[in-house]
């Protein structure tokens, strides 16, 4: 997969250095993926959930962090929209704003 917006990962890692190993593992494993549909994503990342509007949530580091991405399967491209702590994710979710990220 082609991953767009890697600076989003770098910025998050700068704020939360303990996330570095898990996010780098996610990045390396995801770039090797060739996902044509959501079932392919689930084979690589079983903890990924579809949240609508072409957006998907990846649980990172045992659910400590959440990565929100938009995936265009035909283009084999993933756009990182946001990386959040679990607490930040819950705030967005309660406000019903996940699909706007």
mmCIF file of N, CA and C in Angstrom:
data_model
loop_
_atom_site.group_PDB
_atom_site.id
_atom_site.type_symbol
_atom_site.label_atom_id
_atom_site.label_comp_id
_atom_site.label_asym_id
_atom_site.label_seq_id
_atom_site.Cartn_x
_atom_site.Cartn_y
_atom_site.Cartn_z
ATOM 1 N N UNK A 1 0.840 -1.176 0.000
ATOM 2 C CA UNK A 1 0.000 0.000 0.000
ATOM 3 C C UNK A 1 0.885 1.239 0.000
ATOM 4 N N UNK A 2 0.415 2.237 -0.688
ATOM 5 C CA UNK A 2 1.062 3.549 -0.632
ATOM 6 C C UNK A 2 0.447 4.282 0.555
ATOM 7 N N UNK A 3 1.294 4.821 1.416
ATOM 8 C CA UNK A 3 0.799 5.535 2.593
ATOM 9 C C UNK A 3 1.108 7.013 2.437
ATOM 10 N N UNK A 4 0.058 7.818 2.527
ATOM 11 C CA UNK A 4 0.174 9.270 2.431
ATOM 12 C C UNK A 4 0.080 9.847 3.847
ATOM 13 N N UNK A 5 0.810 10.889 4.078
ATOM 14 C CA UNK A 5 0.768 11.645 5.338
ATOM 15 C C UNK A 5 1.599 11.019 6.450
ATOM 16 N N UNK A 6 2.768 10.518 6.110
ATOM 17 C CA UNK A 6 3.640 9.977 7.159
ATOM 18 C C UNK A 6 4.015 11.031 8.205
ATOM 19 N N UNK A 7 4.088 12.320 7.854
ATOM 20 C CA UNK A 7 4.381 13.315 8.900
ATOM 21 C C UNK A 7 3.402 13.270 10.078
ATOM 22 N N UNK A 8 2.185 12.817 9.838
ATOM 23 C CA UNK A 8 1.225 12.675 10.938
ATOM 24 C C UNK A 8 1.777 11.688 11.969
ATOM 25 N N UNK A 9 2.378 10.597 11.497
ATOM 26 C CA UNK A 9 2.991 9.624 12.406
ATOM 27 C C UNK A 9 4.163 10.239 13.150
ATOM 28 N N UNK A 10 5.020 10.937 12.416
ATOM 29 C CA UNK A 10 6.199 11.549 13.040
ATOM 30 C C UNK A 10 5.804 12.544 14.129
ATOM 31 N N UNK A 11 4.800 13.345 13.853
ATOM 32 C CA UNK A 11 4.340 14.330 14.840
ATOM 33 C C UNK A 11 3.803 13.647 16.097
ATOM 34 N N UNK A 12 3.043 12.584 15.897
ATOM 35 C CA UNK A 12 2.487 11.865 17.044
ATOM 36 C C UNK A 12 3.608 11.222 17.856
ATOM 37 N N UNK A 13 4.564 10.603 17.181
ATOM 38 C CA UNK A 13 5.690 9.966 17.871
ATOM 39 C C UNK A 13 6.500 11.000 18.643
ATOM 40 N N UNK A 14 6.646 12.191 18.099
ATOM 41 C CA UNK A 14 7.368 13.255 18.809
ATOM 42 C C UNK A 14 6.660 13.614 20.116
ATOM 43 N N UNK A 15 5.333 13.589 20.099
ATOM 44 C CA UNK A 15 4.561 13.907 21.313
ATOM 45 C C UNK A 15 4.473 12.720 22.266
ATOM 46 N N UNK A 16 4.437 11.512 21.695
ATOM 47 C CA UNK A 16 4.276 10.284 22.486
ATOM 48 C C UNK A 16 5.354 9.276 22.069
ATOM 49 N N UNK A 17 6.584 9.454 22.551
ATOM 50 C CA UNK A 17 7.699 8.598 22.110
ATOM 51 C C UNK A 17 7.487 7.103 22.352
ATOM 52 N N UNK A 18 6.705 6.745 23.352
ATOM 53 C CA UNK A 18 6.471 5.323 23.618
ATOM 54 C C UNK A 18 5.680 4.642 22.503
ATOM 55 N N UNK A 19 5.067 5.428 21.637
ATOM 56 C CA UNK A 19 4.293 4.864 20.524
ATOM 57 C C UNK A 19 5.170 4.497 19.328
ATOM 58 N N UNK A 20 6.427 4.883 19.343
ATOM 59 C CA UNK A 20 7.296 4.753 18.165
ATOM 60 C C UNK A 20 7.386 3.329 17.630
ATOM 61 N N UNK A 21 7.707 2.369 18.470
ATOM 62 C CA UNK A 21 7.872 0.992 17.979
ATOM 63 C C UNK A 21 6.599 0.462 17.342
ATOM 64 N N UNK A 22 5.483 0.660 18.006
ATOM 65 C CA UNK A 22 4.212 0.133 17.494
ATOM 66 C C UNK A 22 3.806 0.819 16.196
ATOM 67 N N UNK A 23 3.964 2.133 16.116
ATOM 68 C CA UNK A 23 3.576 2.845 14.891
ATOM 69 C C UNK A 23 4.517 2.530 13.737
ATOM 70 N N UNK A 24 5.799 2.383 14.022
ATOM 71 C CA UNK A 24 6.734 2.005 12.957
ATOM 72 C C UNK A 24 6.458 0.587 12.463
ATOM 73 N N UNK A 25 6.097 -0.304 13.370
ATOM 74 C CA UNK A 25 5.710 -1.665 12.961
ATOM 75 C C UNK A 25 4.461 -1.610 12.078
ATOM 76 N N UNK A 26 3.470 -0.808 12.487
ATOM 77 C CA UNK A 26 2.250 -0.662 11.686
ATOM 78 C C UNK A 26 2.609 -0.146 10.291
ATOM 79 N N UNK A 27 3.442 0.867 10.232
ATOM 80 C CA UNK A 27 3.822 1.461 8.951
ATOM 81 C C UNK A 27 4.522 0.428 8.058
ATOM 82 N N UNK A 28 5.518 -0.250 8.594
ATOM 83 C CA UNK A 28 6.282 -1.217 7.800
ATOM 84 C C UNK A 28 5.416 -2.375 7.311
ATOM 85 N N UNK A 29 4.555 -2.872 8.159
ATOM 86 C CA UNK A 29 3.683 -3.988 7.772
ATOM 87 C C UNK A 29 2.639 -3.533 6.751
ATOM 88 N N UNK A 30 2.126 -2.331 6.924
ATOM 89 C CA UNK A 30 1.079 -1.826 6.038
ATOM 90 C C UNK A 30 1.628 -1.506 4.649
ATOM 91 N N UNK A 31 2.839 -0.980 4.569
ATOM 92 C CA UNK A 31 3.407 -0.675 3.250
ATOM 93 C C UNK A 31 3.612 -1.945 2.423
ATOM 94 N N UNK A 32 3.756 -3.074 3.083
ATOM 95 C CA UNK A 32 3.924 -4.348 2.374
ATOM 96 C C UNK A 32 2.593 -4.957 1.944
ATOM 97 N N UNK A 33 1.496 -4.402 2.450
ATOM 98 C CA UNK A 33 0.174 -4.930 2.130
ATOM 99 C C UNK A 33 -0.259 -4.586 0.717
ATOM 100 N N UNK A 34 -1.129 -5.406 0.173
ATOM 101 C CA UNK A 34 -1.742 -5.161 -1.134
ATOM 102 C C UNK A 34 -3.232 -5.429 -0.968
ATOM 103 N N UNK A 35 -3.914 -4.439 -0.414
ATOM 104 C CA UNK A 35 -5.300 -4.611 -0.022
ATOM 105 C C UNK A 35 -6.252 -4.159 -1.108
ATOM 106 N N UNK A 36 -7.088 -5.069 -1.550
ATOM 107 C CA UNK A 36 -8.106 -4.744 -2.540
ATOM 108 C C UNK A 36 -9.466 -4.491 -1.924
ATOM 109 N N UNK A 37 -9.656 -4.977 -0.696
ATOM 110 C CA UNK A 37 -10.899 -4.731 0.041
ATOM 111 C C UNK A 37 -10.643 -4.929 1.529
ATOM 112 N N UNK A 38 -11.667 -4.610 2.298
ATOM 113 C CA UNK A 38 -11.536 -4.622 3.753
ATOM 114 C C UNK A 38 -11.132 -5.995 4.291
ATOM 115 N N UNK A 39 -11.581 -7.055 3.663
ATOM 116 C CA UNK A 39 -11.210 -8.403 4.120
ATOM 117 C C UNK A 39 -9.694 -8.587 4.098
ATOM 118 N N UNK A 40 -9.021 -7.980 3.122
ATOM 119 C CA UNK A 40 -7.560 -8.051 3.055
ATOM 120 C C UNK A 40 -6.923 -7.319 4.234
ATOM 121 N N UNK A 41 -7.497 -6.187 4.591
ATOM 122 C CA UNK A 41 -6.996 -5.423 5.741
ATOM 123 C C UNK A 41 -7.115 -6.282 7.000
ATOM 124 N N UNK A 42 -8.263 -6.920 7.175
ATOM 125 C CA UNK A 42 -8.507 -7.729 8.368
ATOM 126 C C UNK A 42 -7.541 -8.907 8.473
ATOM 127 N N UNK A 43 -7.073 -9.420 7.327
ATOM 128 C CA UNK A 43 -6.092 -10.505 7.376
ATOM 129 C C UNK A 43 -4.764 -10.015 7.936
ATOM 130 N N UNK A 44 -4.436 -8.760 7.653
ATOM 131 C CA UNK A 44 -3.191 -8.180 8.155
ATOM 132 C C UNK A 44 -3.376 -7.614 9.556
ATOM 133 N N UNK A 45 -4.449 -6.878 9.760
ATOM 134 C CA UNK A 45 -4.746 -6.199 11.031
ATOM 135 C C UNK A 45 -6.150 -6.582 11.487
ATOM 136 N N UNK A 46 -6.248 -7.640 12.248
ATOM 137 C CA UNK A 46 -7.546 -8.121 12.713
ATOM 138 C C UNK A 46 -8.275 -7.096 13.585
ATOM 139 N N UNK A 47 -7.530 -6.201 14.217
ATOM 140 C CA UNK A 47 -8.144 -5.222 15.121
ATOM 141 C C UNK A 47 -8.652 -3.973 14.402
ATOM 142 N N UNK A 48 -8.599 -3.956 13.092
ATOM 143 C CA UNK A 48 -9.077 -2.805 12.324
ATOM 144 C C UNK A 48 -10.599 -2.847 12.196
ATOM 145 N N UNK A 49 -11.219 -1.667 12.309
ATOM 146 C CA UNK A 49 -12.672 -1.562 12.172
ATOM 147 C C UNK A 49 -13.031 -0.508 11.137
ATOM 148 N N UNK A 50 -14.055 -0.788 10.354
ATOM 149 C CA UNK A 50 -14.591 0.195 9.407
ATOM 150 C C UNK A 50 -15.536 1.112 10.173
ATOM 151 N N UNK A 51 -15.377 2.437 9.981
ATOM 152 C CA UNK A 51 -16.248 3.383 10.690
ATOM 153 C C UNK A 51 -17.084 4.217 9.729
ATOM 154 N N UNK A 52 -17.053 3.868 8.442
ATOM 155 C CA UNK A 52 -17.870 4.568 7.455
ATOM 156 C C UNK A 52 -17.118 5.664 6.728
ATOM 157 N N UNK A 53 -17.670 6.073 5.594
ATOM 158 C CA UNK A 53 -17.092 7.155 4.804
ATOM 159 C C UNK A 53 -15.655 6.840 4.373
ATOM 160 N N UNK A 54 -15.388 5.573 4.030
ATOM 161 C CA UNK A 54 -14.063 5.089 3.613
ATOM 162 C C UNK A 54 -13.002 5.230 4.694
ATOM 163 N N UNK A 55 -13.419 5.346 5.948
ATOM 164 C CA UNK A 55 -12.476 5.509 7.048
ATOM 165 C C UNK A 55 -12.421 4.234 7.893
ATOM 166 N N UNK A 56 -11.210 3.992 8.405
ATOM 167 C CA UNK A 56 -10.944 2.781 9.173
ATOM 168 C C UNK A 56 -10.123 3.146 10.399
ATOM 169 N N UNK A 57 -10.351 2.411 11.482
ATOM 170 C CA UNK A 57 -9.626 2.636 12.731
ATOM 171 C C UNK A 57 -8.755 1.422 13.010
ATOM 172 N N UNK A 58 -7.472 1.679 13.221
ATOM 173 C CA UNK A 58 -6.519 0.640 13.585
ATOM 174 C C UNK A 58 -6.187 0.798 15.065
ATOM 175 N N UNK A 59 -6.326 -0.284 15.829
ATOM 176 C CA UNK A 59 -5.902 -0.284 17.230
ATOM 177 C C UNK A 59 -4.398 -0.534 17.241
ATOM 178 N N UNK A 60 -3.673 0.345 17.888
ATOM 179 C CA UNK A 60 -2.214 0.275 17.905
ATOM 180 C C UNK A 60 -1.735 0.060 19.340
ATOM 181 N N UNK A 61 -0.745 -0.791 19.506
ATOM 182 C CA UNK A 61 -0.100 -1.032 20.809
ATOM 183 C C UNK A 61 -1.116 -1.474 21.860
ATOM 184 N N UNK A 62 -1.833 -2.527 21.552
ATOM 185 C CA UNK A 62 -2.788 -3.055 22.512
ATOM 186 C C UNK A 62 -3.899 -2.090 22.848
ATOM 187 N N UNK A 63 -4.308 -1.325 21.843
ATOM 188 C CA UNK A 63 -5.423 -0.391 21.988
ATOM 189 C C UNK A 63 -5.056 0.879 22.764
ATOM 190 N N UNK A 64 -3.762 1.151 22.932
ATOM 191 C CA UNK A 64 -3.339 2.399 23.583
ATOM 192 C C UNK A 64 -3.499 3.593 22.654
ATOM 193 N N UNK A 65 -3.381 3.343 21.362
ATOM 194 C CA UNK A 65 -3.468 4.408 20.359
ATOM 195 C C UNK A 65 -4.428 3.965 19.264
ATOM 196 N N UNK A 66 -4.973 4.937 18.571
ATOM 197 C CA UNK A 66 -5.868 4.657 17.449
ATOM 198 C C UNK A 66 -5.393 5.453 16.244
ATOM 199 N N UNK A 67 -5.271 4.780 15.125
ATOM 200 C CA UNK A 67 -4.897 5.429 13.875
ATOM 201 C C UNK A 67 -6.123 5.434 12.975
ATOM 202 N N UNK A 68 -6.539 6.621 12.558
ATOM 203 C CA UNK A 68 -7.688 6.772 11.665
ATOM 204 C C UNK A 68 -7.137 6.965 10.258
ATOM 205 N N UNK A 69 -7.600 6.158 9.330
ATOM 206 C CA UNK A 69 -7.111 6.240 7.954
ATOM 207 C C UNK A 69 -8.271 6.171 6.974
ATOM 208 N N UNK A 70 -8.059 6.793 5.838
ATOM 209 C CA UNK A 70 -8.978 6.668 4.713
ATOM 210 C C UNK A 70 -8.273 5.759 3.711
ATOM 211 N N UNK A 71 -8.966 4.737 3.254
ATOM 212 C CA UNK A 71 -8.353 3.794 2.320
ATOM 213 C C UNK A 71 -9.105 3.828 1.002
ATOM 214 N N UNK A 72 -8.334 4.002 -0.081
ATOM 215 C CA UNK A 72 -8.871 3.895 -1.436
ATOM 216 C C UNK A 72 -8.322 2.593 -2.015
ATOM 217 N N UNK A 73 -9.151 1.559 -1.956
ATOM 218 C CA UNK A 73 -8.689 0.227 -2.328
ATOM 219 C C UNK A 73 -8.287 0.124 -3.795
ATOM 220 N N UNK A 74 -9.029 0.743 -4.699
ATOM 221 C CA UNK A 74 -8.691 0.651 -6.126
ATOM 222 C C UNK A 74 -7.330 1.263 -6.424
ATOM 223 N N UNK A 75 -6.985 2.314 -5.695
ATOM 224 C CA UNK A 75 -5.691 2.983 -5.897
ATOM 225 C C UNK A 75 -4.588 2.393 -5.024
ATOM 226 N N UNK A 76 -4.984 1.444 -4.142
ATOM 227 C CA UNK A 76 -4.028 0.850 -3.198
ATOM 228 C C UNK A 76 -3.320 1.948 -2.394
ATOM 229 N N UNK A 77 -4.110 2.900 -1.908
ATOM 230 C CA UNK A 77 -3.567 4.052 -1.195
ATOM 231 C C UNK A 77 -4.285 4.234 0.133
ATOM 232 N N UNK A 78 -3.500 4.500 1.160
ATOM 233 C CA UNK A 78 -4.025 4.748 2.492
ATOM 234 C C UNK A 78 -3.587 6.144 2.921
ATOM 235 N N UNK A 79 -4.530 6.937 3.371
ATOM 236 C CA UNK A 79 -4.265 8.294 3.843
ATOM 237 C C UNK A 79 -4.417 8.316 5.362
ATOM 238 N N UNK A 80 -3.346 8.600 6.061
ATOM 239 C CA UNK A 80 -3.435 8.718 7.515
ATOM 240 C C UNK A 80 -4.132 10.029 7.830
ATOM 241 N N UNK A 81 -5.264 9.936 8.483
ATOM 242 C CA UNK A 81 -6.035 11.137 8.824
ATOM 243 C C UNK A 81 -5.619 11.673 10.190
ATOM 244 N N UNK A 82 -5.454 10.773 11.142
ATOM 245 C CA UNK A 82 -5.129 11.217 12.501
ATOM 246 C C UNK A 82 -4.653 10.026 13.311
ATOM 247 N N UNK A 83 -3.752 10.273 14.248
ATOM 248 C CA UNK A 83 -3.373 9.283 15.250
ATOM 249 C C UNK A 83 -3.759 9.885 16.595
ATOM 250 N N UNK A 84 -4.434 9.088 17.403
ATOM 251 C CA UNK A 84 -4.972 9.585 18.669
ATOM 252 C C UNK A 84 -4.627 8.640 19.810
ATOM 253 N N UNK A 85 -4.556 9.180 21.006
ATOM 254 C CA UNK A 85 -4.517 8.308 22.176
ATOM 255 C C UNK A 85 -5.914 7.716 22.332
ATOM 256 N N UNK A 86 -6.022 6.706 23.149
ATOM 257 C CA UNK A 86 -7.338 6.105 23.359
ATOM 258 C C UNK A 86 -8.309 7.145 23.930
ATOM 259 N N UNK A 87 -7.832 7.962 24.842
ATOM 260 C CA UNK A 87 -8.684 8.994 25.456
ATOM 261 C C UNK A 87 -9.155 10.009 24.412
ATOM 262 N N UNK A 88 -8.242 10.453 23.539
ATOM 263 C CA UNK A 88 -8.620 11.399 22.481
ATOM 264 C C UNK A 88 -9.648 10.771 21.542
ATOM 265 N N UNK A 89 -9.431 9.504 21.216
ATOM 266 C CA UNK A 89 -10.361 8.788 20.343
ATOM 267 C C UNK A 89 -11.759 8.756 20.959
ATOM 268 N N UNK A 90 -11.821 8.436 22.241
ATOM 269 C CA UNK A 90 -13.122 8.386 22.920
ATOM 270 C C UNK A 90 -13.830 9.732 22.861
ATOM 271 N N UNK A 91 -13.080 10.818 22.988
ATOM 272 C CA UNK A 91 -13.669 12.159 22.916
ATOM 273 C C UNK A 91 -14.276 12.409 21.546
ATOM 274 N N UNK A 92 -13.533 12.108 20.480
ATOM 275 C CA UNK A 92 -14.059 12.277 19.123
ATOM 276 C C UNK A 92 -15.268 11.378 18.893
ATOM 277 N N UNK A 93 -15.193 10.149 19.393
ATOM 278 C CA UNK A 93 -16.277 9.191 19.199
ATOM 279 C C UNK A 93 -17.556 9.656 19.899
ATOM 280 N N UNK A 94 -17.435 10.148 21.120
ATOM 281 C CA UNK A 94 -18.609 10.622 21.861
ATOM 282 C C UNK A 94 -19.274 11.801 21.165
ATOM 283 N N UNK A 95 -18.467 12.635 20.527
ATOM 284 C CA UNK A 95 -19.015 13.798 19.819
ATOM 285 C C UNK A 95 -19.510 13.428 18.421
ATOM 286 N N UNK A 96 -19.315 12.180 18.010
ATOM 287 C CA UNK A 96 -19.760 11.745 16.687
ATOM 288 C C UNK A 96 -18.944 12.336 15.554
ATOM 289 N N UNK A 97 -17.671 12.600 15.802
ATOM 290 C CA UNK A 97 -16.829 13.289 14.822
ATOM 291 C C UNK A 97 -15.818 12.392 14.120
ATOM 292 N N UNK A 98 -15.866 11.090 14.327
ATOM 293 C CA UNK A 98 -14.863 10.219 13.712
ATOM 294 C C UNK A 98 -14.909 10.270 12.192
ATOM 295 N N UNK A 99 -16.087 10.336 11.616
ATOM 296 C CA UNK A 99 -16.203 10.352 10.152
ATOM 297 C C UNK A 99 -15.766 11.669 9.536
ATOM 298 N N UNK A 100 -15.495 12.667 10.363
ATOM 299 C CA UNK A 100 -15.042 13.952 9.824
ATOM 300 C C UNK A 100 -13.526 14.061 9.813
ATOM 301 N N UNK A 101 -12.856 13.104 10.433
ATOM 302 C CA UNK A 101 -11.389 13.164 10.482
ATOM 303 C C UNK A 101 -10.801 12.781 9.148
#
